[in-house]
C-alpha positions as semicolon CSV with decimal commas, in nm:
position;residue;x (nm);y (nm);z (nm)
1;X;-4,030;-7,130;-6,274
2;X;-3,738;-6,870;-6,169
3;X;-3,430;-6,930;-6,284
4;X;-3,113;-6,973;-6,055
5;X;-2,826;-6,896;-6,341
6;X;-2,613;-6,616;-6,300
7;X;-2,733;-6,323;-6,491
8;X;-2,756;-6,094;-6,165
9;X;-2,384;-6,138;-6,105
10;X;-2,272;-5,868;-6,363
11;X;-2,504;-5,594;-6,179
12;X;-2,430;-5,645;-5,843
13;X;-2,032;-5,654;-5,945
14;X;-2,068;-5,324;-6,127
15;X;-2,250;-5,169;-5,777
16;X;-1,962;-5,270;-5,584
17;X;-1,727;-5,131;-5,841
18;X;-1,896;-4,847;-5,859
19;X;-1,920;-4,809;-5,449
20;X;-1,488;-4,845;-5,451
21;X;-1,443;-4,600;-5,728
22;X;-1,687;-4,292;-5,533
23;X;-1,519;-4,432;-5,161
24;X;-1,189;-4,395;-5,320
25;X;-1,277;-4,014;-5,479
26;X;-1,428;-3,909;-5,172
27;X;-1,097;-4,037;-4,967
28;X;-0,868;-3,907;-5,246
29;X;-1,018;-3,568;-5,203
30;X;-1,014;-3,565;-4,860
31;X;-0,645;-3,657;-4,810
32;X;-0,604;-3,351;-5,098
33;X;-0,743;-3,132;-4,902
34;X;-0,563;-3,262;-4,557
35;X;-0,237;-3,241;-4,768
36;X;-0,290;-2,861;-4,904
37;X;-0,379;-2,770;-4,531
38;X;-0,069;-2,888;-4,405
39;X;0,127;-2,770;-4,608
40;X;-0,113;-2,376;-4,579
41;X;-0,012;-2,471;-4,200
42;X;0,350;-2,529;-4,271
43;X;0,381;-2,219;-4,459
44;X;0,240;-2,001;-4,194
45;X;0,412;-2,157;-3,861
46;X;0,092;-2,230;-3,742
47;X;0,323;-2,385;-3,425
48;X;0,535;-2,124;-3,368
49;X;0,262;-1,861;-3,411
50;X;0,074;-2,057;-3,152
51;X;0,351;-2,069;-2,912
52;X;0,456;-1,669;-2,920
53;X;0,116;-1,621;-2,876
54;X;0,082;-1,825;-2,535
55;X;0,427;-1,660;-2,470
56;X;0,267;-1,359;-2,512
57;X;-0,010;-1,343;-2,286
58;X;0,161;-1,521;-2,020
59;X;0,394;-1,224;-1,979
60;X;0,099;-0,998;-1,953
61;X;-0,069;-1,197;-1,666
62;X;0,307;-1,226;-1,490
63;X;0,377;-0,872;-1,446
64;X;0,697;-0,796;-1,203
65;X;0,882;-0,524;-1,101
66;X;1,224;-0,358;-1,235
67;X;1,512;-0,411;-1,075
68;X;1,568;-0,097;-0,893
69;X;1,929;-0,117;-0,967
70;X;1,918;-0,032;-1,372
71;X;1,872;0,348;-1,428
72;X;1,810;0,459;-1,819
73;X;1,962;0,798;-1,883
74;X;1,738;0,887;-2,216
75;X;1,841;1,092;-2,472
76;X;1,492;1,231;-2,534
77;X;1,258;1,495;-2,643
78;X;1,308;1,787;-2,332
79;X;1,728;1,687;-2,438
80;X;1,679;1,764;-2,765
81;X;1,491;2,074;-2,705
82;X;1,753;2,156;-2,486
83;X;2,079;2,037;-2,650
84;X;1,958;2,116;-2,988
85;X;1,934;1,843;-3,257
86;X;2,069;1,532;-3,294
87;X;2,331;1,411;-3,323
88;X;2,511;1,608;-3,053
89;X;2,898;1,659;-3,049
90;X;3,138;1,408;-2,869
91;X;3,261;1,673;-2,673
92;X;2,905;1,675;-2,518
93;X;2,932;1,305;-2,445
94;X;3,248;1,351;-2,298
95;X;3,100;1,632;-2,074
96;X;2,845;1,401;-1,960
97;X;3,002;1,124;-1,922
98;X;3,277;1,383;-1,649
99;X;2,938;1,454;-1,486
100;X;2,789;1,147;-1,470
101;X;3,141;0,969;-1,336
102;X;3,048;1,224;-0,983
103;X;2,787;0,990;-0,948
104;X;2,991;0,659;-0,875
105;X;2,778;0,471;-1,066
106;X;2,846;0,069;-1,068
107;X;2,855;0,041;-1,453
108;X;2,783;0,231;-1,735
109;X;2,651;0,121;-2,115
110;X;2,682;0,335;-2,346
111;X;2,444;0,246;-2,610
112;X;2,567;0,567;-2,908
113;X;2,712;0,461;-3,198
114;X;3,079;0,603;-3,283
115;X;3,140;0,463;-3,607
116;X;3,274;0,762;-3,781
117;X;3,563;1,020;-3,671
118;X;3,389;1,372;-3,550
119;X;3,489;1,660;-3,755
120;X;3,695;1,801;-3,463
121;X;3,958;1,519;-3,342
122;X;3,993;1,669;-2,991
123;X;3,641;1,543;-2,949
124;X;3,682;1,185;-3,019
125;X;4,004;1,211;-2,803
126;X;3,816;1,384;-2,495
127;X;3,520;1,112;-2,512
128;X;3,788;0,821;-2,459
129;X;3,934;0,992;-2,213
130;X;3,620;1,040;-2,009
131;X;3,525;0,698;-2,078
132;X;3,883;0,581;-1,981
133;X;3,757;0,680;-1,604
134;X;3,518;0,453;-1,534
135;X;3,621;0,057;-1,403
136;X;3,345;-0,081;-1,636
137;X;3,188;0,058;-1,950
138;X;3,036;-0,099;-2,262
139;X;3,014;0,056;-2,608
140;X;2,850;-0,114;-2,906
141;X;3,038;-0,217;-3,258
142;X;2,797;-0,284;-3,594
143;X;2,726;-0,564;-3,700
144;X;2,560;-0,587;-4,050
145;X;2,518;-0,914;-4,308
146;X;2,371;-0,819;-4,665
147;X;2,179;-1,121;-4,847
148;X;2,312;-1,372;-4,553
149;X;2,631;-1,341;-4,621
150;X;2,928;-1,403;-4,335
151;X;2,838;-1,137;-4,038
152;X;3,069;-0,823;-4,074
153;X;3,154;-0,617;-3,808
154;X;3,249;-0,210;-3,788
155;X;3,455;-0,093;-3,493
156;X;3,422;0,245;-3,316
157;X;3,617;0,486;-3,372
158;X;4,000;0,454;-3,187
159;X;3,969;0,631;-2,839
160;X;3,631;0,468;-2,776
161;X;3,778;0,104;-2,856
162;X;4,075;0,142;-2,655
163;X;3,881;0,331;-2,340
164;X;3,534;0,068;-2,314
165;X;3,447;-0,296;-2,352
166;X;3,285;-0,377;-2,679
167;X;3,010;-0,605;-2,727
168;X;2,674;-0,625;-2,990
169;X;2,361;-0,485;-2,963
170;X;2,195;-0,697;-3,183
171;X;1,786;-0,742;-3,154
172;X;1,673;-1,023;-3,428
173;X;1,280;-0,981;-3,451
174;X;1,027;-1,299;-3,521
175;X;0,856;-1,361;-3,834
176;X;0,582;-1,170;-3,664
177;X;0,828;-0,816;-3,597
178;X;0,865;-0,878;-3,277
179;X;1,125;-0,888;-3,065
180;X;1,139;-1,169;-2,810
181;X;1,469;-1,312;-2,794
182;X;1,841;-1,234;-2,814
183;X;2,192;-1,428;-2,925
184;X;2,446;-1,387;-2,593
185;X;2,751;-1,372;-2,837
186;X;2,760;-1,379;-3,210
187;X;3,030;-1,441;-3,387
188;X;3,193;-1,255;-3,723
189;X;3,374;-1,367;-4,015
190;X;3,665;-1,367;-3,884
191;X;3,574;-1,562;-3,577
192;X;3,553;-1,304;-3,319
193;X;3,292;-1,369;-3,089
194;X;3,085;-1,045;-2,990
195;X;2,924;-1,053;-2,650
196;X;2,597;-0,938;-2,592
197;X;2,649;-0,588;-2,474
198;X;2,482;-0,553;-2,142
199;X;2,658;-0,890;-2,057
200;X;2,971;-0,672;-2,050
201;X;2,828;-0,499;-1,697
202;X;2,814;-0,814;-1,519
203;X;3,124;-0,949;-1,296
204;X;3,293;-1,171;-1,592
205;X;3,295;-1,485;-1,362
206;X;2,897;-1,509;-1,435
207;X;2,912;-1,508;-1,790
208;X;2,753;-1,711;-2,008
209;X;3,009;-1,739;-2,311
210;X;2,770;-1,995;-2,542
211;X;2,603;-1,854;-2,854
212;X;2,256;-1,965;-2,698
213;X;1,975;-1,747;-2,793
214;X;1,733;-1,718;-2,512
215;X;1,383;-1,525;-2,461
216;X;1,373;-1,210;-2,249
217;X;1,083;-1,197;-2,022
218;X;0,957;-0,892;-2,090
219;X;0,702;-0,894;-1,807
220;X;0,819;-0,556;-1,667
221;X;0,569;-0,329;-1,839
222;X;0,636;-0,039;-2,059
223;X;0,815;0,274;-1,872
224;X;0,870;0,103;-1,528
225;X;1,235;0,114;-1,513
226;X;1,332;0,476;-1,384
227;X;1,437;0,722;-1,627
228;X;1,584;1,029;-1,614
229;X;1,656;1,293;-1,946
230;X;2,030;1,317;-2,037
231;X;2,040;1,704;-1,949
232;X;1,949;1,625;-1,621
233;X;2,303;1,455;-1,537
234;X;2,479;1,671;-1,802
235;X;2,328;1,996;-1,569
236;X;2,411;1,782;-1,219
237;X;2,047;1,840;-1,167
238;X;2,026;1,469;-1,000
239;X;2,033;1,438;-0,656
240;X;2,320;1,301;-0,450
241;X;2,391;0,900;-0,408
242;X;2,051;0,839;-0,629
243;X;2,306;0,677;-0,913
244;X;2,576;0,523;-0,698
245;X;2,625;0,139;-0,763
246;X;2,404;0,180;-1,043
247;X;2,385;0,039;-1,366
248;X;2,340;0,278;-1,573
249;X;2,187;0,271;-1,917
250;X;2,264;0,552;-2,164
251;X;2,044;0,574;-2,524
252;X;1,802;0,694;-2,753
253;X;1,419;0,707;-2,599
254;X;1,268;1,013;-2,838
255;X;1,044;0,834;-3,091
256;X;1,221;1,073;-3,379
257;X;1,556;0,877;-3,335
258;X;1,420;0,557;-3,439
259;X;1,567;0,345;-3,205
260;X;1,194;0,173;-3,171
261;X;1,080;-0,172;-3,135
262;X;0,768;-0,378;-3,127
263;X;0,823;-0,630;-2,776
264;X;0,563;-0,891;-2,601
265;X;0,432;-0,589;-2,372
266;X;0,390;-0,285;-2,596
267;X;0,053;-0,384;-2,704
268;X;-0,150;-0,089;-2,750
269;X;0,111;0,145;-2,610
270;X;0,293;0,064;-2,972
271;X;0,688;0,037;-2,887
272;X;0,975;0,056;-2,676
273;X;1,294;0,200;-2,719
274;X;1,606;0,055;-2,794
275;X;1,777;0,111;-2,421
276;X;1,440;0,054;-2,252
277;X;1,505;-0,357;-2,385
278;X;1,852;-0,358;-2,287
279;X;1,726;-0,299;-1,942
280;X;1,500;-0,550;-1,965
281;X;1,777;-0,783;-2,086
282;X;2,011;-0,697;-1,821
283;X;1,773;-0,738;-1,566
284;X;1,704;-1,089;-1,697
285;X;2,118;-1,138;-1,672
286;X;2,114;-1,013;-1,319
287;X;1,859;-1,205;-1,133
288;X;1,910;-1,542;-1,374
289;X;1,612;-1,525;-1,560
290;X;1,645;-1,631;-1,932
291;X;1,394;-1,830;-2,087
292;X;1,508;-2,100;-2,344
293;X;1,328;-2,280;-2,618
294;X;1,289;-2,643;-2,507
295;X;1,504;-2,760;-2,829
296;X;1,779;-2,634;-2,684
């Protein structure tokens, strides 16, 4: 006869322990591993790596053209051949800047750094006095923060502070080293508030005086804006009229000044100067086109 007590009880209670104690491993392990990924993920910005990507390509397959009112006057190689090496003396700049005035260009930025008093005092004096003659022109001031401390801010020297507006030239790169976006006023320690520089060539009524960053489309690819070498105006080798109502746009383009960045666009072509993304940012003040990040 089989019996009907309960001696089977104690095995099938230790299967079903057993079965709980490997389901709740195998779960433990998995949410381990979920947990380590996300946080791998955190570390890395997955999301925001994701999203400059998309950015990215998007401005490739949106190509337009420059606006055919910014002119770059670059201070490159043939210059330097010409004008012998860098830096050149303010009383070249100021000789330039006589020349270029002939023109009647609409605005001038003057992206050269005057931080320091020249050797010769005449110089300095002569260079804010030629910029003195033009209605609107924009020089940059420093600013520099060591170990994020409070933003501090050096001025240009005297005659260029008194003779041209002053604004920042500041280009904050992404985790990844490249440059995508820009601050349209920062402010120092003391308060003052710094405008972004090429903002300065704009009629003030269509300012924007908020500290918003916003993106630069930099869908105008690499060396479309037109250029013309600093001798060229310095010699009044440039045609007649072809820089009236201008903006122009004066700076470094010779890759040994190292005024370089990596942007969106420069790809394989490796990077673009300084004054070549200051065109690209005022033509995105110009025609309204800044791109903000949607938490904003």
């Amino acid at each position: 006869m089989m019996r009907t007590d309960g001696a089977v009880k104690p095995a099938k209670t230790s299967h079903l322990k057993r079965f709980l104690q490997h389901f709740l491993v195998e779960w433990g392990i998995v949410l381990l591993s979920l947990t380590i990924v996300l946080i791998a993920l955190s570390k890395t910005d997955i999301v925001g790596m994701t999203n400059n990507y998309i950015y990215d390509r998007l401005l490739t397959l949106n190509e337009r053209e420059a606006d055919s009112r910014i002119v770059i006057v670059g201070i490159d190689d043939s210059s330097l051949e010409m004008l012998g090496i860098w830096p050149w003396s303010r009383q070249t700049h100021a000789d330039f800047l006589q020349q270029l005035k002939k023109y009647k260009p609409k605005a001038v930025l003057f992206d050269v750094l005057t931080l320091e008093p020249s050797t010769n005092p005449m110089d300095d004096q002569h260079l804010g006095e030629a910029m003195g003659q033009f209605d609107r022109i924009a020089a940059p001031v420093s600013l520099f923060s060591y170990a994020g401390e409070p933003i501090g801010v050096t001025m240009p020297i005297g005659s260029v502070a008194r003779n041209a507006s002053l604004g920042q030239i500041v280009q904050t790169p992404d985790s990844d080293g490249v440059v995508r976006q820009t601050a349209l006023n920062i402010k120092d320690k003391n308060g003052t508030s710094w405008p972004l520089l090429t903002s300065l060539l704009i009629d003030k009524a269509n300012r924007d005086e908020s500290n918003a960053l916003f993106r630069i489309p930099f869908n105008v690819p690499k060396g479309r804006y037109v250029t013309l070498p600093y001798w060229s105006v310095l010699n009044h080798q440039v045609p007649e009229g072809f820089l009236q109502d201008k903006y122009v746009l004066i700076g470094a383009t010779a890759q040994g000044l190292g005024d370089q960045r990596v942007t969106p666009v420069s790809g394989e072509k490796g990077t673009v100067a300084g004054i070549e993304i200051h065109a690209n940012i005022l033509d995105t003040l110009l025609n309204d086109l800044k791109i903000k990040n949607l938490e904003q």
